[in-house]
Coordinates of C-alpha atoms and ligand atoms in Angstrom, one line a residue:
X6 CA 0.0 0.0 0.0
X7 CA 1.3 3.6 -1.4
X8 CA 0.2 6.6 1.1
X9 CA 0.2 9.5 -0.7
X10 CA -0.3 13.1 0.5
X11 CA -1.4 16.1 -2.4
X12 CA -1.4 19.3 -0.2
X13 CA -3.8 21.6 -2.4
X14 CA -7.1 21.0 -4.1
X15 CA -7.3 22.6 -7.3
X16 CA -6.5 21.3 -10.6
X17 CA -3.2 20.0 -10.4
X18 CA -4.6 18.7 -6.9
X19 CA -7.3 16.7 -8.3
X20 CA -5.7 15.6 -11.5
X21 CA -2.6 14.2 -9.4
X22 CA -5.4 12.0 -7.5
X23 CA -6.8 11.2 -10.2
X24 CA -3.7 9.3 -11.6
X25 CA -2.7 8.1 -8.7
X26 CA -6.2 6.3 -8.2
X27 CA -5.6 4.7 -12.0
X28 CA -2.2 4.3 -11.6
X29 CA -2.6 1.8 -8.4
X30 CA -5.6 -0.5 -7.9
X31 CA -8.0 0.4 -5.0
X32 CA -6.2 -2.1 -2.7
X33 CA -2.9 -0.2 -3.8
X34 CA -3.1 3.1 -2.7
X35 CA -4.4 5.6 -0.1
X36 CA -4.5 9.2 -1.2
X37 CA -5.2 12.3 1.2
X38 CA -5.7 15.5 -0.4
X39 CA -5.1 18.3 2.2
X40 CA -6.6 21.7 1.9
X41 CA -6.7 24.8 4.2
X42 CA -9.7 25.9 3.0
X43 CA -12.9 24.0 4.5
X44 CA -13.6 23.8 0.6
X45 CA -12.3 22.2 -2.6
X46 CA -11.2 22.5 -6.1
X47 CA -8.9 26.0 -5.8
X48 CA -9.2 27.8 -8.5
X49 CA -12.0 26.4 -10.4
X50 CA -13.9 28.1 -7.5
X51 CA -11.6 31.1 -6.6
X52 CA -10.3 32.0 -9.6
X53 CA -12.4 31.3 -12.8
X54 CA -14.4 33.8 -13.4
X55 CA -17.7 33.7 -12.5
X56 CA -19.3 34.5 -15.6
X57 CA -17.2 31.8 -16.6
X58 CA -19.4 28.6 -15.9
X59 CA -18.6 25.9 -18.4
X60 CA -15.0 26.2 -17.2
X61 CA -15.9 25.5 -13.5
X62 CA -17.8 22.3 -14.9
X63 CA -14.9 20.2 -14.9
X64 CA -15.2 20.1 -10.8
X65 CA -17.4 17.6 -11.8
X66 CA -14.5 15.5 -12.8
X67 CA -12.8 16.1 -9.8
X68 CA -15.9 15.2 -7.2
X69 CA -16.1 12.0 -9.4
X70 CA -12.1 11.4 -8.2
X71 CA -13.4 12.0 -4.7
X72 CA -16.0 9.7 -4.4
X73 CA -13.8 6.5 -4.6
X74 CA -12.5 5.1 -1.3
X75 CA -8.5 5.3 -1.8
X76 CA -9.4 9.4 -2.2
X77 CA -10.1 11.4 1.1
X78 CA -10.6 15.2 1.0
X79 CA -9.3 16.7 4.4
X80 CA -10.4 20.1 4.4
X81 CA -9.8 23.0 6.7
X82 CA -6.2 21.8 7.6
X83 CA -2.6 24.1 6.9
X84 CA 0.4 22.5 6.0
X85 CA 3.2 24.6 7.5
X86 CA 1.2 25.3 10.4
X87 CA -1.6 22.5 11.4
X88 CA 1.1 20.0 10.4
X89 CA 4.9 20.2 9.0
X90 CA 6.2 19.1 6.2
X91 CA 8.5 16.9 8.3
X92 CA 5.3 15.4 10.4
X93 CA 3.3 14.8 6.6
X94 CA 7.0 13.1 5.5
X95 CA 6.9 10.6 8.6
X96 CA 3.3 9.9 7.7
X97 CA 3.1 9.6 4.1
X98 CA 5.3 7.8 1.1
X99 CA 4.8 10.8 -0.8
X100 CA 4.1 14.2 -0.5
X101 CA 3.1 16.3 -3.6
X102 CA 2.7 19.9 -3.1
X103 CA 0.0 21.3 -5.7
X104 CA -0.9 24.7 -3.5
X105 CA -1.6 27.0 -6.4
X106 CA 0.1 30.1 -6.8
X107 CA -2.5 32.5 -4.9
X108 CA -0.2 35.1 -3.9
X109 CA 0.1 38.6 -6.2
X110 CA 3.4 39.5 -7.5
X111 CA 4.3 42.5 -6.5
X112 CA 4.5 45.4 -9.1
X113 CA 7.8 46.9 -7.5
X114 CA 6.9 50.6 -8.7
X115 CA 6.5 53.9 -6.2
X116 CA 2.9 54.4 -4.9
X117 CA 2.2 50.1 -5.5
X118 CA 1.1 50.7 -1.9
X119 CA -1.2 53.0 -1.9
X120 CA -4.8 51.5 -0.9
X121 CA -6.4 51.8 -4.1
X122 CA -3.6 49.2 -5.5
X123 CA -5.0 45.6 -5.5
X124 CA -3.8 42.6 -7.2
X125 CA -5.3 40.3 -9.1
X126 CA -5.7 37.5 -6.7
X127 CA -7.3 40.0 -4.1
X128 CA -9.3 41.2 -6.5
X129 CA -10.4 38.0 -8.3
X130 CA -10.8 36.4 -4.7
X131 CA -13.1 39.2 -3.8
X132 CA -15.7 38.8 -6.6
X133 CA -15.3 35.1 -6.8
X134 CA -15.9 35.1 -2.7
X135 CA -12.5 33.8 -1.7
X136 CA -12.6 34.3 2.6
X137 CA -9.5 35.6 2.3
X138 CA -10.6 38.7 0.2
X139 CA -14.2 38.8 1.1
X140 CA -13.7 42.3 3.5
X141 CA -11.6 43.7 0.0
X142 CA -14.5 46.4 -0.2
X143 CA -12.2 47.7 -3.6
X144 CA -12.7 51.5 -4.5
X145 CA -15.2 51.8 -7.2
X146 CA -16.4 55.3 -6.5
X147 CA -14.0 56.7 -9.1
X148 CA -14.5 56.8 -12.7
X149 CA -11.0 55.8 -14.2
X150 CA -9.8 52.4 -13.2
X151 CA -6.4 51.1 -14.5
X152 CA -5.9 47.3 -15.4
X153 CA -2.2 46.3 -15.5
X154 CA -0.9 43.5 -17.9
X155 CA -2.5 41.6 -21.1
X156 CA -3.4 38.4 -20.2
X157 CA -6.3 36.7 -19.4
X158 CA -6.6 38.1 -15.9
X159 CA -6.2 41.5 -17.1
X160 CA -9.5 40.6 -19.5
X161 CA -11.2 39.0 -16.7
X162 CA -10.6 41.7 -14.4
X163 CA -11.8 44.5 -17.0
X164 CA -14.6 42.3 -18.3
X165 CA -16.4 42.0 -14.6
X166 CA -15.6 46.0 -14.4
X167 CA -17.4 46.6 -17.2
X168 CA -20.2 44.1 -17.2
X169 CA -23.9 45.3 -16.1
X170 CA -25.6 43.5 -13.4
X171 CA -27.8 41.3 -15.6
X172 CA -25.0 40.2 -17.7
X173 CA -24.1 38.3 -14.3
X174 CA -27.5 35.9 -14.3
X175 CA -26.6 32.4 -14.5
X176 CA -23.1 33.7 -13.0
X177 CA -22.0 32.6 -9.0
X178 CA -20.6 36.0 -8.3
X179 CA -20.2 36.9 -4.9
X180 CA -23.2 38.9 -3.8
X181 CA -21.0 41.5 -2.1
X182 CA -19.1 42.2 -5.2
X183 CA -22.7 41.8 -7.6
X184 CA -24.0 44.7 -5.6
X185 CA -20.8 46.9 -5.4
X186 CA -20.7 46.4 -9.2
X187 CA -24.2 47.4 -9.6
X188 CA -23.1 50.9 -8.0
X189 CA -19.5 51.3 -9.5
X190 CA -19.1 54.4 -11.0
X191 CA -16.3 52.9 -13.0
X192 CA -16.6 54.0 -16.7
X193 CA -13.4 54.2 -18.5
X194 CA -10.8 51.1 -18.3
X195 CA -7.6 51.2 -19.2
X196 CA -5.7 48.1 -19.9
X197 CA -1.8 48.7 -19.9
X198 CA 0.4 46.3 -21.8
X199 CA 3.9 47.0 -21.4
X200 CA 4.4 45.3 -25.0
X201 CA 2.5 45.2 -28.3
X202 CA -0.3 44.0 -30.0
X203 CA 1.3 41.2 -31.3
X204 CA 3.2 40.2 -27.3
X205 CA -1.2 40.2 -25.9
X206 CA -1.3 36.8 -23.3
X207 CA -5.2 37.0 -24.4
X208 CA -6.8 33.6 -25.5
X209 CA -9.1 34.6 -28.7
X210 CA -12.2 33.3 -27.3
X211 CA -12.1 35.5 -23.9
X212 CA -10.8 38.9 -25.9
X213 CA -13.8 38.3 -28.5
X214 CA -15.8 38.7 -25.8
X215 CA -15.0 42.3 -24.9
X216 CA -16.9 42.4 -28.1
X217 CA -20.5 41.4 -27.0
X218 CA -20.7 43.1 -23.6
X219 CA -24.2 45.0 -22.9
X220 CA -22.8 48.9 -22.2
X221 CA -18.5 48.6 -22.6
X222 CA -16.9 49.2 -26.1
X223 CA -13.3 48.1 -26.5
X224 CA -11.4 50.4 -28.2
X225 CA -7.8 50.1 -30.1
X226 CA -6.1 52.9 -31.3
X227 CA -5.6 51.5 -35.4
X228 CA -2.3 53.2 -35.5
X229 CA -0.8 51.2 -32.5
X230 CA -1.2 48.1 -34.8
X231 CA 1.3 46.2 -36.6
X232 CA 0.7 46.2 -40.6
X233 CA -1.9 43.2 -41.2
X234 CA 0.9 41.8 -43.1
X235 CA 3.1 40.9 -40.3
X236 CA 0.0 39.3 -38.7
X237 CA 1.1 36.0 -41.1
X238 CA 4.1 35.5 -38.8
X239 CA 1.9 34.3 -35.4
X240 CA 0.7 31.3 -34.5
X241 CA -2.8 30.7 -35.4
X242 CA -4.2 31.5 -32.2
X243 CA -2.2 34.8 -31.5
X244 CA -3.8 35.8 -35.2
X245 CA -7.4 35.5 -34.0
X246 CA -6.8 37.3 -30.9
X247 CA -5.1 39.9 -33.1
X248 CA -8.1 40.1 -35.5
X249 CA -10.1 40.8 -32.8
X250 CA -8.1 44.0 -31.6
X251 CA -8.2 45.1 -35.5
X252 CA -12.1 44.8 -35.3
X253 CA -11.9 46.9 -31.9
X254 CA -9.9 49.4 -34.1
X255 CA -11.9 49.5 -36.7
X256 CA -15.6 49.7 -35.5
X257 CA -17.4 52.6 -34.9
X258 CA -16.7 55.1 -31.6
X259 CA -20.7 53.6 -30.4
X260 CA -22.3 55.4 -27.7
X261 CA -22.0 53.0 -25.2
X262 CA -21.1 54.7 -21.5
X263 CA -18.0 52.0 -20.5
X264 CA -15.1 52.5 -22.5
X265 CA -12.5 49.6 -22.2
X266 CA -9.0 51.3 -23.4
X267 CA -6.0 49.5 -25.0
X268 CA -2.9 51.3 -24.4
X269 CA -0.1 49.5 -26.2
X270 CA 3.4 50.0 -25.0
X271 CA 2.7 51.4 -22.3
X272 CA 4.4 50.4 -19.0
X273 CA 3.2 51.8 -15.5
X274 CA 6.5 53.9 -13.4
X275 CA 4.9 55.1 -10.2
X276 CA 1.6 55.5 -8.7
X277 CA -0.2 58.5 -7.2
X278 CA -3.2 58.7 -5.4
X279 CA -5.4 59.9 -8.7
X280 CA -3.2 58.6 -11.5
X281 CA -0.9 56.3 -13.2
X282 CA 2.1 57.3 -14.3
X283 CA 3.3 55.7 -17.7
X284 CA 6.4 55.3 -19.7
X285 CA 6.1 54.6 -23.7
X286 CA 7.9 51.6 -24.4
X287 CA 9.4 50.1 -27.7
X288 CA 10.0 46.9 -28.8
X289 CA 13.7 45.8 -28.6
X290 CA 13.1 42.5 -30.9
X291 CA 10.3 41.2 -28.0
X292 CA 11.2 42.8 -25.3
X293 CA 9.9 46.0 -23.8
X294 CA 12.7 49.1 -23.4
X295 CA 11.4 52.9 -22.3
X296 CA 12.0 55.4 -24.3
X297 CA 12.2 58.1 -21.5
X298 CA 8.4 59.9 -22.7
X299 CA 5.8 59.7 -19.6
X300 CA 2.4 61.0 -19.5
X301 CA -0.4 60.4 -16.4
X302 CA -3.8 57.9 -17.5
X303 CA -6.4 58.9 -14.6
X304 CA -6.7 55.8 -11.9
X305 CA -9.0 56.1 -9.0
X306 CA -8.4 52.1 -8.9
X307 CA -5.4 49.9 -10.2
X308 CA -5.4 46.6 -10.6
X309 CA -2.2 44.8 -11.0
X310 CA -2.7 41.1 -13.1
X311 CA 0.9 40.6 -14.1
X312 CA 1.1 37.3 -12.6
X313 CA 1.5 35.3 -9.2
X314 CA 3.6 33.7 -6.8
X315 CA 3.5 30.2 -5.2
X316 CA 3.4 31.0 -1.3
X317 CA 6.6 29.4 0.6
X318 CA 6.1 26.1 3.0
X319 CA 8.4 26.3 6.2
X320 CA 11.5 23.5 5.2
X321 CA 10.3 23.1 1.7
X322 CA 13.0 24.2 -0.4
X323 CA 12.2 27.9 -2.4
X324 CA 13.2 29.3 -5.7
X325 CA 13.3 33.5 -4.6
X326 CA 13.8 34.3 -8.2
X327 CA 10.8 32.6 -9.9
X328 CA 8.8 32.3 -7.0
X329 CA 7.9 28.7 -6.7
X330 CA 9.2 25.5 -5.2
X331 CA 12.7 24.8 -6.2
X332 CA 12.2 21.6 -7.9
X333 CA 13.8 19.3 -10.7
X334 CA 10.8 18.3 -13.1
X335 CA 8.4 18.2 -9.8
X336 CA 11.1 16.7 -7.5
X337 CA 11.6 18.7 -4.7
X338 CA 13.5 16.2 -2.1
X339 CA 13.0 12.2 -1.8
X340 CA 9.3 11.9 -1.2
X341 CA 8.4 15.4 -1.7
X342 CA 7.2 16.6 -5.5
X343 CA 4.7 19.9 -6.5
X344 CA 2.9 20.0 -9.8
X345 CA 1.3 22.3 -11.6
X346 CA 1.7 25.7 -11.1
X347 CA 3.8 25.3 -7.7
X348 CA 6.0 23.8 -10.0
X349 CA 5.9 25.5 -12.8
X350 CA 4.5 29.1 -12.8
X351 CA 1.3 30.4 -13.2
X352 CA 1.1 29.8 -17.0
X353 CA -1.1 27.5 -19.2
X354 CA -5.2 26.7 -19.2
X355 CA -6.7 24.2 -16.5
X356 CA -6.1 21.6 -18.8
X357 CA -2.3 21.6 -18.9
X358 CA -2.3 20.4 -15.1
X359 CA -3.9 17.2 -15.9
X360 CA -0.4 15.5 -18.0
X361 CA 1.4 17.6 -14.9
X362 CA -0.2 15.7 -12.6
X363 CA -0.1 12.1 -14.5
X364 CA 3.8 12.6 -15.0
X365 CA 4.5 13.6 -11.5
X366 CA 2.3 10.4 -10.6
X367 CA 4.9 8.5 -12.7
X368 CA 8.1 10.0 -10.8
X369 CA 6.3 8.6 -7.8
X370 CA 5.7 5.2 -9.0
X371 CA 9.2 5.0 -9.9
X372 CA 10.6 6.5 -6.7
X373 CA 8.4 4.7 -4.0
X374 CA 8.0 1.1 -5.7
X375 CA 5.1 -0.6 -3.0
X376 CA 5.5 2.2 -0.3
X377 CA 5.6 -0.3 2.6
X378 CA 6.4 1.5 5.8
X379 CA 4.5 4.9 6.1
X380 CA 1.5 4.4 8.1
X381 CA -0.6 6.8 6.0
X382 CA -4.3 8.0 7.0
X383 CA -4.5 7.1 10.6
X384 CA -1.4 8.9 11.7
X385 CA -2.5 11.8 10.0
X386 CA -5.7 11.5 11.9
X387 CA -4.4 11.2 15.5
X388 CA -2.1 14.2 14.3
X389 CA -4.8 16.7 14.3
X390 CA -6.8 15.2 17.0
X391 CA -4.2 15.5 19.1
X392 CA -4.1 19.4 18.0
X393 CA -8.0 19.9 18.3
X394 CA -8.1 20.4 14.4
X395 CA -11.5 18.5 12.9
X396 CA -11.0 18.2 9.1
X397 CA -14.2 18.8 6.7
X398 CA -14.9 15.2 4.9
X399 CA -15.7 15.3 1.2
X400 CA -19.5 14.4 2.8
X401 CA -19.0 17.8 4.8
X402 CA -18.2 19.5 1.5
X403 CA -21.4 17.9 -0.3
X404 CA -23.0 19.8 2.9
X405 CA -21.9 22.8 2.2
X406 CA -22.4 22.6 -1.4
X407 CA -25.7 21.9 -1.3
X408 CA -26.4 25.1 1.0
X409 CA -24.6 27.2 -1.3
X410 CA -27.1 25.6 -3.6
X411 CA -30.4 26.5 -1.9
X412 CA -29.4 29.9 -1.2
X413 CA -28.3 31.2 -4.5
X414 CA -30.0 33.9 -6.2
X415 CA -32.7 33.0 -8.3
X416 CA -30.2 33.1 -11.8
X417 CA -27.3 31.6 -9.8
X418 CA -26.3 28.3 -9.6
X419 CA -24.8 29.0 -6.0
X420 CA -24.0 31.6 -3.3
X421 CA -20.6 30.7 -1.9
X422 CA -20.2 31.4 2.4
X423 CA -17.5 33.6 2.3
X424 CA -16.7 32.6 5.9
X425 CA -14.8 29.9 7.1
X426 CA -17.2 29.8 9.8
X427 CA -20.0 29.5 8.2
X428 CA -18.8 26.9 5.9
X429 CA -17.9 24.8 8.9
X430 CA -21.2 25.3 10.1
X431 CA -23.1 24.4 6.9
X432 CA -20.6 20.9 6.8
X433 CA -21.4 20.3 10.4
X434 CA -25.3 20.8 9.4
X435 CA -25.7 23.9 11.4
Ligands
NAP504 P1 0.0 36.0 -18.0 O1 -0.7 35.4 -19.1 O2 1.4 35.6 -17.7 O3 0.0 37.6 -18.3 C1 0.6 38.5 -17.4 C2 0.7 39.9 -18.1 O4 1.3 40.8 -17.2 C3 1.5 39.9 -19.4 O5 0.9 40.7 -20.3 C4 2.8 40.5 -18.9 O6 3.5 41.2 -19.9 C5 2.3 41.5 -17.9 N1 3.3 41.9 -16.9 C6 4.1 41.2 -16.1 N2 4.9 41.9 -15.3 C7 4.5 43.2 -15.6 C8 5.0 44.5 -15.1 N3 5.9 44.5 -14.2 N4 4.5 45.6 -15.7 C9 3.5 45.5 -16.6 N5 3.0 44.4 -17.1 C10 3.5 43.2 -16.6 O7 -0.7 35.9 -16.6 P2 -2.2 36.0 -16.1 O8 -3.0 36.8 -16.9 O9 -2.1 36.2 -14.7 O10 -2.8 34.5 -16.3 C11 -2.1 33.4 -15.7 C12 -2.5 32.1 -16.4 O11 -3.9 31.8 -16.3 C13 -2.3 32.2 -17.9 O12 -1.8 31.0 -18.4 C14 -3.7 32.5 -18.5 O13 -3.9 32.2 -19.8 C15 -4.5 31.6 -17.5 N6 -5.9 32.1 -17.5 C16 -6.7 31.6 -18.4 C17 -8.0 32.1 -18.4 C18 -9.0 31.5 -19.4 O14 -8.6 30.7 -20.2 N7 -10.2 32.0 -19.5 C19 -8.5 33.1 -17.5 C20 -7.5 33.6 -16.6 C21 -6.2 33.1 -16.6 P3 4.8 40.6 -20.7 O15 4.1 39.6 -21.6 O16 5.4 41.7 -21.3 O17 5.6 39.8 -19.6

């Protein structure tokens, strides 16, 4: 019998149980994924948008994973504080760190402090009802907000700016952020990409939405895009994405009231309390170099979605630089792996985790042969008895789930508790 431990229960999470479950019979394996939050799947809940349903589906992959007997959930416990890293090592065969990268890099500029500055994962957390971010209460008093960075968060984070409050039915935005949307004065987004057109990180599918939205009107300067001919030189999906700016470009100014700006080359050098300050950039072959010209973009909010950090572990070995685990292909130390983006950045779609998850599975199998020795589950368990920590059961979770259920809005499939409290409560049938 393999024990295996996989801290985290997002993707990479769930698609490391997942292969471990296939990869050993049900007599052959005991797997315990470990979360600090009281509920599961990560980011499918607390950082997919919303609005972005069909994505969050594929939790119902991951429950499937969970409802077999070698897979345990064991919610509401903290590795690095709950229980070590050297405890979980005594305990388990294998330890596979798959926390995520929740943590916003910082921008590094002057003023990146000043408390109309949020990142991404605050501000994503926030609407998406994260505990952590729940109290966020963001500024949206102001007209001008400032998006930093073109990649998909930056389009997420100007698309839920600019959308109305109908355009979230069928949506499970967090009713805190639903209503302080509803009364945003926000009207005129600007999106900051340090590079050009052709550098975007935007998938074609979520910038073609910026298209369809109910009172916002993406607009592209024409004359900040490369000649069409050049277009013939990027991959297939980079060309759609780019189509879709020279669309923005060339439809008509509209008269809608929410302006969603593209400001190419265009890289953000300090911060003041009603503004952005902005250096032009040009393109060095693909990298960005300032050319010494500023100017100020009005900003009574910033938010900064120009990617994340993997949180440290105490003893778990660090990389400073890129801000995950220092690993070798997912090997940390013997018996201790990460996957996903604790391994490898935040980069990629959901997807990508699931062959990161199956390989790292395969390093295990050849590292840990049967696994005899570890005593697995029930070790764990006297652990956190002994410490007065009770850990949510996947039953718990279907608890909770199915009060997040019955109190949603009439067009929402669910209003998440945004308190750790009161998701203990609903999984203890309070
Ligand atoms: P990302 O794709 O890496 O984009 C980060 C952006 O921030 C880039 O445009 C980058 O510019 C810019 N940036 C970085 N540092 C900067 C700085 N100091 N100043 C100005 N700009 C800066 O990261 P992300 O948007 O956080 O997304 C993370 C991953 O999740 C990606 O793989 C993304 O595709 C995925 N995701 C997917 C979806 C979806 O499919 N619907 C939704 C959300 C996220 P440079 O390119 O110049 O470095």
């Amino acid at each position: 019998m393999r024990h295996i431990a996989v801290v985290g229960s997002g993707p990479a999470g769930y698609y490391t149980a997942e292969a471990a479950a296939k990869r050993w019979s049900e007599a052959g394996v005991r797997i315990d994924i470990i979360d600090r939050l009281p509920v599961p799947f990560g980011l499918i809940r607390s950082g997919v948008a919303p609005d972005h349903q069909s994505i969050k589906a594929v939790s119902r992959r991951y429950e499937a994973t969970n409802l077999t007997d070698n897979v345990r959930f064991v919610g509401g416990v903290t590795v690095g504080s709950d229980v070590t890293i050297d405890e979980l090592s005594a305990v388990y065969d294998a330890i596979v760190l798959a926390t995520g990268a929740p943590a916003d890099r910082p921008i590094g500029i002057p003023g990146d402090e000043l408390p109309h500055v949020i990142g991404s994962a605050a501000f994503v957390g926030w609407y998406n009802g994260h505990p952590d971010f729940a109290d966020l209460d963001p500024p949206l008093s102001g007209t001008n907000a400032v998006v930093v960075g073109n990649g998909n968060v930056a389009l997420d984070v100007a698309r839920i700016l600019a959308k109305t409050r109908a355009e979230f039915d069928g949506s499970d935005i967090a009713g805190h952020a639903l209503d302080a949307l509803e009364a945003s004065a926000v009207r005129c987004i600007s999106i900051l990409g340090r590079r050009g057109p052709h550098q975007i990180a935007m998938t074609p599918k979520e910038l073609g939405e910026l298209g369809h939205l109910a009172r916002a009107q993406p607009r592209v300067d024409a004359a900040d895009l490369p000649p069409p001919a050049d277009d013939a030189a990027l991959d297939p999906g980079q060309r759609k994405s780019v189509h879709h700016l020279r669309d923005f470009a060339a439809a008509p100014p509209g008269e809608k009231p929410v302006t969603l700006d593209f400001d190419f080359l265009a890289s953000p050098v300090a911060i003041h309390p009603d503004r952005v300050t902005v250096e032009r950039t040009r393109l060095d072959g693909d990298r960005a170099v300032g050319t010494g010209e500023t100017y100020d973009v009005p900003a009574s909010l910033v938010v900064a979605c120009i990617g994340y950090r993997t949180p440290s572990i105490p003893g778990v070995p660090y990389d400073e630089r890129a801000g995950r685990f220092a690993n070798t292909e997912g090997r940390i130390a013997p018996g201790l792996y990460c996957v996903g983006w604790a391994r490898r950045g935040p980069s990629g779609t959901i997807g990508t985790n699931r062959p990161d998850g199956y390989a790292v599975v395969e390093l295990i199998a050849d590292d840990i042969g049967d696994g005899e020795g570890k005593p697995g589950r029930p070790a764990l368990d006297a652990l956190l008895a002994a410490r007065g920590v009770e850990p949510v059961t996947f039953r718990d979770w279907q608890r909770i789930d199915a009060a997040e259920i019955a109190r949603a809005r009439p067009d929402s499939p669910r209003e998440k508790f945004v308190r750790i409290e009161d998701m203990v409560a609903a999984a203890r049938g309070a």
